[in-house]
C-alpha cells in the first residue's frame, strides 16, 4: 500500500440518490454510486479517481491466455462481456489491468481486486476492448 486510503467497491445495479455519501464515510463504495442517472461519473467517482480501491466480484474468462487483462463482473459469467463502444459499457463490470500475467480463477469463485481507479473512455490497443471504468496496476486474490 502506498498510504492512500483503501476503499471497497461493491458491485451493484441500482442506486439511491444519496447512498454513496454515507458509504464513502464508512469506506465502502458501490459501483452504482460511481454513476449519475445520466451515466456520467458521480462526484464520488471523481473524488476516488487515482485512488487504490478494492472491488469484489468474479473473473470473467479472459479473452486470451498469457494476458495482464481481464473483466471483473458483479455476478459469475461463463463468457466475457465484451463491449464494442463506451455507449455499450455496462455499469456492473470493471476492466482490470494486472501487474503480472493473469492466473485464471474459475468464473464462479469470488475474488477481491485492488488497483488504481481510472475513469473515462479507453480503448485497449491490443484487444480493442472499450472501457469506462478500470483498475490499473491491480492484484487479486480469492475471497
Backbone as a ProteinNet text record, in pm:
[ID]
protein_1_A
[PRIMARY]
XXXXXXXXXXXXXXXXXXXXXXXXXXXXXXXXXXXXXXXXXXXXXXXXXXXXXXXXXXXXXXXXXXXXXXXXXXXXXXXXXXXXXXXXXXXXXXXXXXXXXXXXXXXXXXXXXXXXXXXXXXXXXXXXXXXXXXXXXXXXXXX
[TERTIARY]
82	0	85.9	37.5	114.2	70.6	-10.2	-56.9	-189.1	-237	-366.9	-475.1	-590.1	-694.6	-748.1	-766.4	-825.8	-975.9	-1042.3	-1187	-1237.1	-1352	-1409.8	-1517.5	-1509.6	-1606.7	-1691.2	-1816.8	-1906.7	-1989.7	-1996.4	-2065.8	-2215.9	-2291.3	-2435.7	-2498.8	-2631.1	-2701.2	-2784.8	-2849.5	-2938.3	-2880.2	-2928.1	-2871	-2979	-2950.3	-3031.4	-2961	-3033.5	-2971.4	-2853.8	-2861.2	-2752.5	-2677.8	-2697.8	-2639.4	-2487.2	-2420.5	-2275.9	-2212.4	-2283.8	-2227.6	-2200.2	-2298.2	-2275.9	-2179.4	-2185.7	-2095.9	-1951.5	-1928.5	-1792.2	-1729.1	-1806.8	-1755.2	-1721.4	-1793.5	-1769.7	-1661.6	-1614.3	-1510	-1558.9	-1688.4	-1742.5	-1808.5	-1776.3	-1835.8	-1898.8	-2023.9	-2089.9	-2063	-2047.3	-2023.2	-2133	-2256.7	-2368.3	-2355	-2282	-2263.8	-2159.1	-2091.4	-1992.4	-2056.3	-2184.4	-2254.9	-2372.1	-2395.9	-2518.7	-2624.8	-2748.4	-2857.2	-2833.5	-2762.7	-2735.6	-2610.4	-2556.6	-2438.1	-2306.9	-2310.3	-2185.4	-2129.1	-2001.8	-1941.9	-1986.8	-2013.8	-2059.7	-1943.5	-1978.3	-1876.3	-1795	-1859.9	-1790.9	-1686	-1721.1	-1625.7	-1507.1	-1535.6	-1428.2	-1337.2	-1394.4	-1314.9	-1222.3	-1259.3	-1177.8	-1089.5	-1097.4	-1013.6	-866.8	-788.6	-646.9	-617.1	-719	-702	-697.9	-629.3	-633.6	-760.7	-839.1	-964.1	-969	-1059.5	-1079.6	-1218	-1225.8	-1351	-1373	-1490.5	-1526.2	-1609.6	-1586.8	-1665.1	-1616.3	-1631.4	-1595.8	-1515.3	-1417	-1334.5	-1408.2	-1437.5	-1492.2	-1378.2	-1407.5	-1299.5	-1219.1	-1087.2	-1003.1	-1017.8	-992.6	-1002.7	-890.5	-777.2	-661.1	-573.4	-507	-411.7	-289.9	-212.2	-91.4	-120.2	-211.4	-251	-243.9	-239.5	-246.7	-378.5	-481.6	-611.2	-723.1	-825.2	-949.4	-1062.3	-1183.8	-1301.3	-1355.9	-1379.8	-1441.8	-1590.5	-1672.6	-1818.2	-1884.2	-2003.5	-2080.8	-2127.3	-2159.3	-2206.8	-2128.8	-2123.5	-2048.2	-2099.3	-2006.9	-2041.4	-1947.3	-2004.7	-1923.5	-1855	-1899.7	-1836.7	-1802.7	-1705	-1661.8	-1761.9	-1803.4	-1895.4	-1818.3	-1789.6	-1707.1	-1791.4	-1742.8	-1817.4	-1750.1	-1829.9	-1774.9	-1759.2	-1826.9	-1814	-1841.1	-1804.5	-1829	-1978.7	-2059	-2203.7	-2260.7	-2193	-2238.4	-2186.4	-2103.4	-2037	-2140.2	-2151.3	-2243.7	-2191.2	-2279.3	-2237.7	-2209	-2204.5	-2176.8	-2053.1	-1958.4	-1830.8	-1718.1	-1597.9	-1479.2	-1367.4	-1298.4	-1180.8	-1064.8	-991	-880.1	-750	-651.8	-517.7	-424.8	-367	-288.1	-140	-70.8	73.7	146.1	88.8	152	54.5	101.8	13.1	-98.9	-217.2	-335.4	-329.1	-347.3	-367	-517.5	-577.3	-722.9	-780.8	-886	-964.9	-1101.3	-1157.6	-1288.3	-1390.1	-1475.1	-1567.7	-1666.7	-1684.9	-1784.2	-1723.3	-1595.1	-1527.5	-1509.6	-1560.3	-1547.1	-1400.3	-1366.4	-1231.4	-1240	-1131	-1115.9	-999.7	-1021.8	-919.1	-888.1	-759.6	-717.8	-633.3	-667.8	-594.1	-630.7	-570.7	-592.6	-713.1	-812	-933.6	-904.7	-937.7	-927.2	-1065.8	-1098.6	-1229	-1211.6	-1309.4	-1307.7	-1292.8	-1333.7	-1329.2	-1185.5	-1156.6	-1024	-1042.7	-975.5	-979.7	-846.1	-850.5	-729.1	-669.3	-543.3	-483.6	-463.9	-450.1	-427.7	-556.8	-659.5	-783.7	-896.3	-886.4	-995	-1108.3	-1091	-1191.9	-1207.4	-1329.9	-1356.8	-1413.8	-1351.6	-1398	-1420.5	-1504	-1525.6	-1468	-1456.3	-1403.7	-1300.5	-1182.4	-1074.9	-1005.5	-944.5	-848.2	-714.8	-617.2	-483.4	-386.5	-273.5	-170.9	-233.1	-319.7	-404.7	-345.1	-387.7	-359.5	-493	-501.7	-629.3	-603.5	-706.4	-699.5	-838.7	-844.7	-972.3	-1022.6	-1152.5	-1212.1	-1237.7
-119.1	0	124.6	225.9	348.9	453.5	416.5	512.3	574.9	550.5	600.5	519.1	579.5	503.9	392.1	273.4	161.2	172.7	156.6	160	34.5	-10.5	-129.2	-86.4	-139.5	-109.5	-233.8	-227.3	-340.4	-320.1	-421.9	-410.2	-416.1	-336.1	-335.7	-272.9	-273.9	-224.1	-99.4	-84.1	29.5	123	246.5	343.8	421	457.9	551.4	685.1	795.5	924.7	963.9	947	989.8	873.2	753.9	634.8	640.6	692.7	694.6	782.3	885.6	977.2	906.9	834	766.9	649.9	576.7	463.2	510.2	625.3	674.6	696.5	747.5	770	637.8	531.5	400.6	323.2	371	304.2	212.2	199.9	113.4	198.9	168.1	239.3	136.7	155	66.2	115.7	22.9	61.7	154.7	125.8	208.7	353.4	376.1	511.1	590	524.3	593.5	665.4	639.2	696.5	782.7	889.5	966.1	897.3	941	880.5	889.4	994.1	1010.3	933.5	847.8	764.1	842	971	1043.9	1000.3	1030.4	989.9	1081.9	1023.5	1098.6	1174.1	1263.8	1335.7	1236.7	1132.5	1029.3	958.8	927.7	863.9	955.8	1080.5	1175.8	1192.3	1188	1203.2	1084.3	967.2	846.6	813.7	893.5	873.3	880.8	781.5	778.8	715.1	676.4	612.4	460.5	392.4	245.8	204.4	122.5	72.8	-78.8	-142.1	-286.2	-312.2	-401.7	-439.1	-588.1	-625.6	-766.2	-806.9	-927.4	-975.3	-1109.4	-1132.5	-1259.7	-1233.5	-1318.6	-1305.4	-1367.6	-1285.9	-1341.2	-1411.5	-1515.8	-1584.5	-1484.8	-1483.9	-1389.5	-1408.2	-1300.4	-1302.8	-1383.9	-1392.6	-1462.1	-1511.2	-1623.8	-1672.1	-1579.3	-1584.1	-1501.1	-1353.4	-1302.2	-1162.2	-1099.8	-967.8	-897	-820.2	-872.5	-806.7	-908.4	-870.4	-946.9	-853.7	-904.8	-827.2	-883.5	-795.2	-832.8	-803.9	-901	-886.7	-892.5	-839	-838.8	-978.8	-1057.6	-1194.2	-1287	-1415.8	-1509.3	-1508.9	-1505.8	-1509.9	-1608.7	-1702.2	-1803.9	-1750.7	-1635.9	-1573.9	-1430.1	-1374.9	-1237.9	-1138.1	-1039.1	-936.2	-830.6	-858.5	-772.3	-658.3	-538.9	-421	-361.2	-307.8	-250.3	-99.7	-34.5	110.6	151.7	273	323.5	332.2	355.2	362.6	228.5	118.4	-15.6	-59.1	22.1	-17.9	-41.6	-166.7	-195	-135.9	-98.5	-38.2	-142.4	-270.6	-372.6	-456.6	-400.1	-465.7	-363.5	-413.5	-328.1	-395.6	-320.3	-371.8	-373.2	-483.6	-499.6	-517.1	-433.3	-444.4	-479.2	-600.2	-652	-620.4	-636.4	-616.7	-731.3	-851.9	-972.8	-1044.5	-1148.1	-1228.2	-1286.1	-1288.9	-1337.3	-1488.8	-1534.5	-1677	-1692.3	-1761.4	-1769.5	-1838.5	-1777.2	-1833.1	-1864.3	-1977.6	-2017.8	-1904.9	-1891.1	-1778.3	-1769.3	-1877.2	-1875.4	-1865.6	-1834.5	-1817.9	-1669	-1618.5	-1475.4	-1435.7	-1316.7	-1263	-1117.4	-1068.9	-927.6	-873.3	-760	-697.4	-559.7	-528.6	-397.4	-332.1	-207.9	-135.2	12	86.1	230.1	255.8	328.9	359.2	458.8	419.3	507.1	524.3	645.9	677.4	739.2	718.4	777.7	670.6	704.2	608.5	577	447.7	399.8	278.2	276.5	161.9	91	-34.1	-112.9	-135.6	-97.4	-110	-255.2	-347.3	-487.3	-563	-541.6	-617.4	-540.1	-408.1	-326.8	-311.9	-361.6	-355	-210.7	-160	-23.1	-23.9	53.1	58.2	201.2	216.3	346.2	348.4	230.1	217.9	106.6	135.9	38.5	42.8	-71	-74.2	-108.4	-21.4	-40.6	-81.6	-141.3	-183.2	-270	-362.3	-437.9	-572.3	-617.4	-753.1	-809.7	-942.5	-1003.4	-1130.1	-1171.2	-1292.5	-1348.5	-1477.2	-1541.3	-1485.2	-1477.9	-1431.4	-1548.1
0	0	0	-64.4	-75.3	26.8	124.1	221.7	183.1	63.2	22.7	92.2	120.7	188.2	100.4	160.8	87	97.5	-10.4	-12.9	-79.3	-41.2	-101.1	-199.1	-317.6	-421.7	-440.4	-402	-414.8	-539.3	-621.7	-748.1	-728.1	-805.8	-796.1	-917	-921.8	-1038.7	-1015.4	-899	-879	-775.1	-773.7	-680.2	-607.1	-483.1	-409.2	-419.4	-429.6	-457.7	-368.9	-238.2	-151.1	-89.1	-139.4	-78.7	-73.5	-174.5	-179.6	-74.7	-28.7	68	199.2	254.2	381.5	365.9	258.1	238.4	224.3	163.1	147.7	284.8	378.7	512.7	581.1	547.2	606.7	531.9	417.9	343	233	213.4	109	1.2	-123.8	-236.4	-328.8	-362.4	-457.6	-599.1	-691.8	-830.5	-880.8	-843.6	-889.5	-842.6	-733.8	-682.6	-760.1	-854.4	-936.4	-1055	-1078	-1193	-1148.1	-1223.8	-1209.7	-1294.1	-1282.2	-1359.6	-1509.6	-1555.1	-1699.2	-1743	-1653.7	-1675.9	-1680	-1646.6	-1626.7	-1490.9	-1465.2	-1338.6	-1226.6	-1111.4	-995.1	-930.1	-839.4	-762.5	-679.1	-629.7	-553.6	-639.5	-763.2	-855.3	-879.8	-910.4	-938	-815.9	-696.5	-574.6	-551.5	-603.3	-584.5	-703.6	-808.2	-926.1	-884.7	-928.7	-894.4	-759.6	-685.1	-554.3	-571	-480.4	-476.8	-404.8	-470.7	-414.5	-432.4	-360	-372.7	-427.9	-524.4	-589.8	-568.4	-522.4	-509.3	-629.3	-681.4	-794.2	-842.4	-972.4	-1034.2	-1160.5	-1186.5	-1305.9	-1424.9	-1525	-1648.7	-1720.3	-1797.6	-1868.9	-1953.2	-1937.6	-2012.8	-2164	-2237	-2382.4	-2444.6	-2373.6	-2427.9	-2313.2	-2333.8	-2233.7	-2232.6	-2127.9	-2115.3	-2135.4	-2056	-2064.4	-1925.9	-1921.2	-1793.9	-1783.9	-1849.3	-1855.4	-1835.8	-1759	-1753.2	-1712.4	-1716.4	-1678.6	-1548.7	-1452.7	-1326.7	-1339.1	-1301.8	-1313.7	-1176.5	-1168.5	-1044.4	-1008.6	-1109.7	-1088.3	-1181.4	-1149	-1234.5	-1378.3	-1474.5	-1616.5	-1684.2	-1759.8	-1826	-1951.4	-2003	-2119.9	-2086.7	-2154	-2128.1	-2185.3	-2107.2	-2156.5	-2236.4	-2360.8	-2445.4	-2501.2	-2488.8	-2534.3	-2657.6	-2748.7	-2871	-2863.1	-2768.5	-2756	-2612.9	-2577.8	-2443.4	-2416.7	-2520	-2503.7	-2458.5	-2492.4	-2455.6	-2319.5	-2253.9	-2130.6	-2020.2	-1970.1	-1860.4	-1730.4	-1641.1	-1514.6	-1407.6	-1443.6	-1342.8	-1375.2	-1453	-1479.5	-1468.8	-1444.8	-1435.1	-1514.1	-1598.8	-1668.7	-1570.3	-1568	-1473.5	-1551.1	-1519.4	-1575	-1460.1	-1464.9	-1353.3	-1366.9	-1255.9	-1252	-1321.4	-1311.7	-1366.3	-1458.4	-1526.4	-1610	-1524.7	-1581.1	-1510.4	-1494.7	-1372.6	-1344.5	-1330.2	-1424.1	-1431.9	-1308.7	-1256.7	-1147.8	-1207.2	-1173	-1227.4	-1214.1	-1314.8	-1324.7	-1208.5	-1131.3	-1024.2	-884.2	-875.4	-746.1	-718.8	-605.5	-574.8	-552.5	-601.1	-582.8	-537.9	-484.5	-447.9	-529.7	-595.2	-678.8	-622.3	-606.6	-559.2	-667.6	-701.3	-803.4	-802.5	-892.7	-903.2	-993.2	-941.7	-1016.7	-1128.4	-1251.1	-1367.6	-1426.7	-1463.8	-1521.6	-1659.4	-1745.1	-1878.4	-1984.7	-2104.4	-2213.9	-2253	-2263.1	-2301.6	-2391.2	-2504.3	-2594.2	-2585.5	-2540.6	-2526.9	-2665	-2686.3	-2819.4	-2863.6	-2768.1	-2802.2	-2830.6	-2747.5	-2759.9	-2828.2	-2831.9	-2885.4	-2785.9	-2664.3	-2558.9	-2514.9	-2514.6	-2473.9	-2332.5	-2243.3	-2104.9	-2060.5	-1958.7	-1895.6	-1754	-1692.4	-1557	-1556	-1496.9	-1491.6	-1355.6	-1321.3	-1212.5	-1275.4	-1256.3	-1313.2	-1203.9	-1246.4	-1152.3	-1043.4	-1087.2	-995.2	-955.1	-839.5	-792.1	-744.3	-735.5	-697	-618.2	-542.6	-462.9	-442.7	-417.2	-383.9	-252.4	-241	-114	-22
[MASK]
+++++++++++++++++++++++++++++++++++++++++++++++++++++++++++++++++++++++++++++++++++++++++++++++++++++++++++++++++++++++++++++++++++++++++++++++

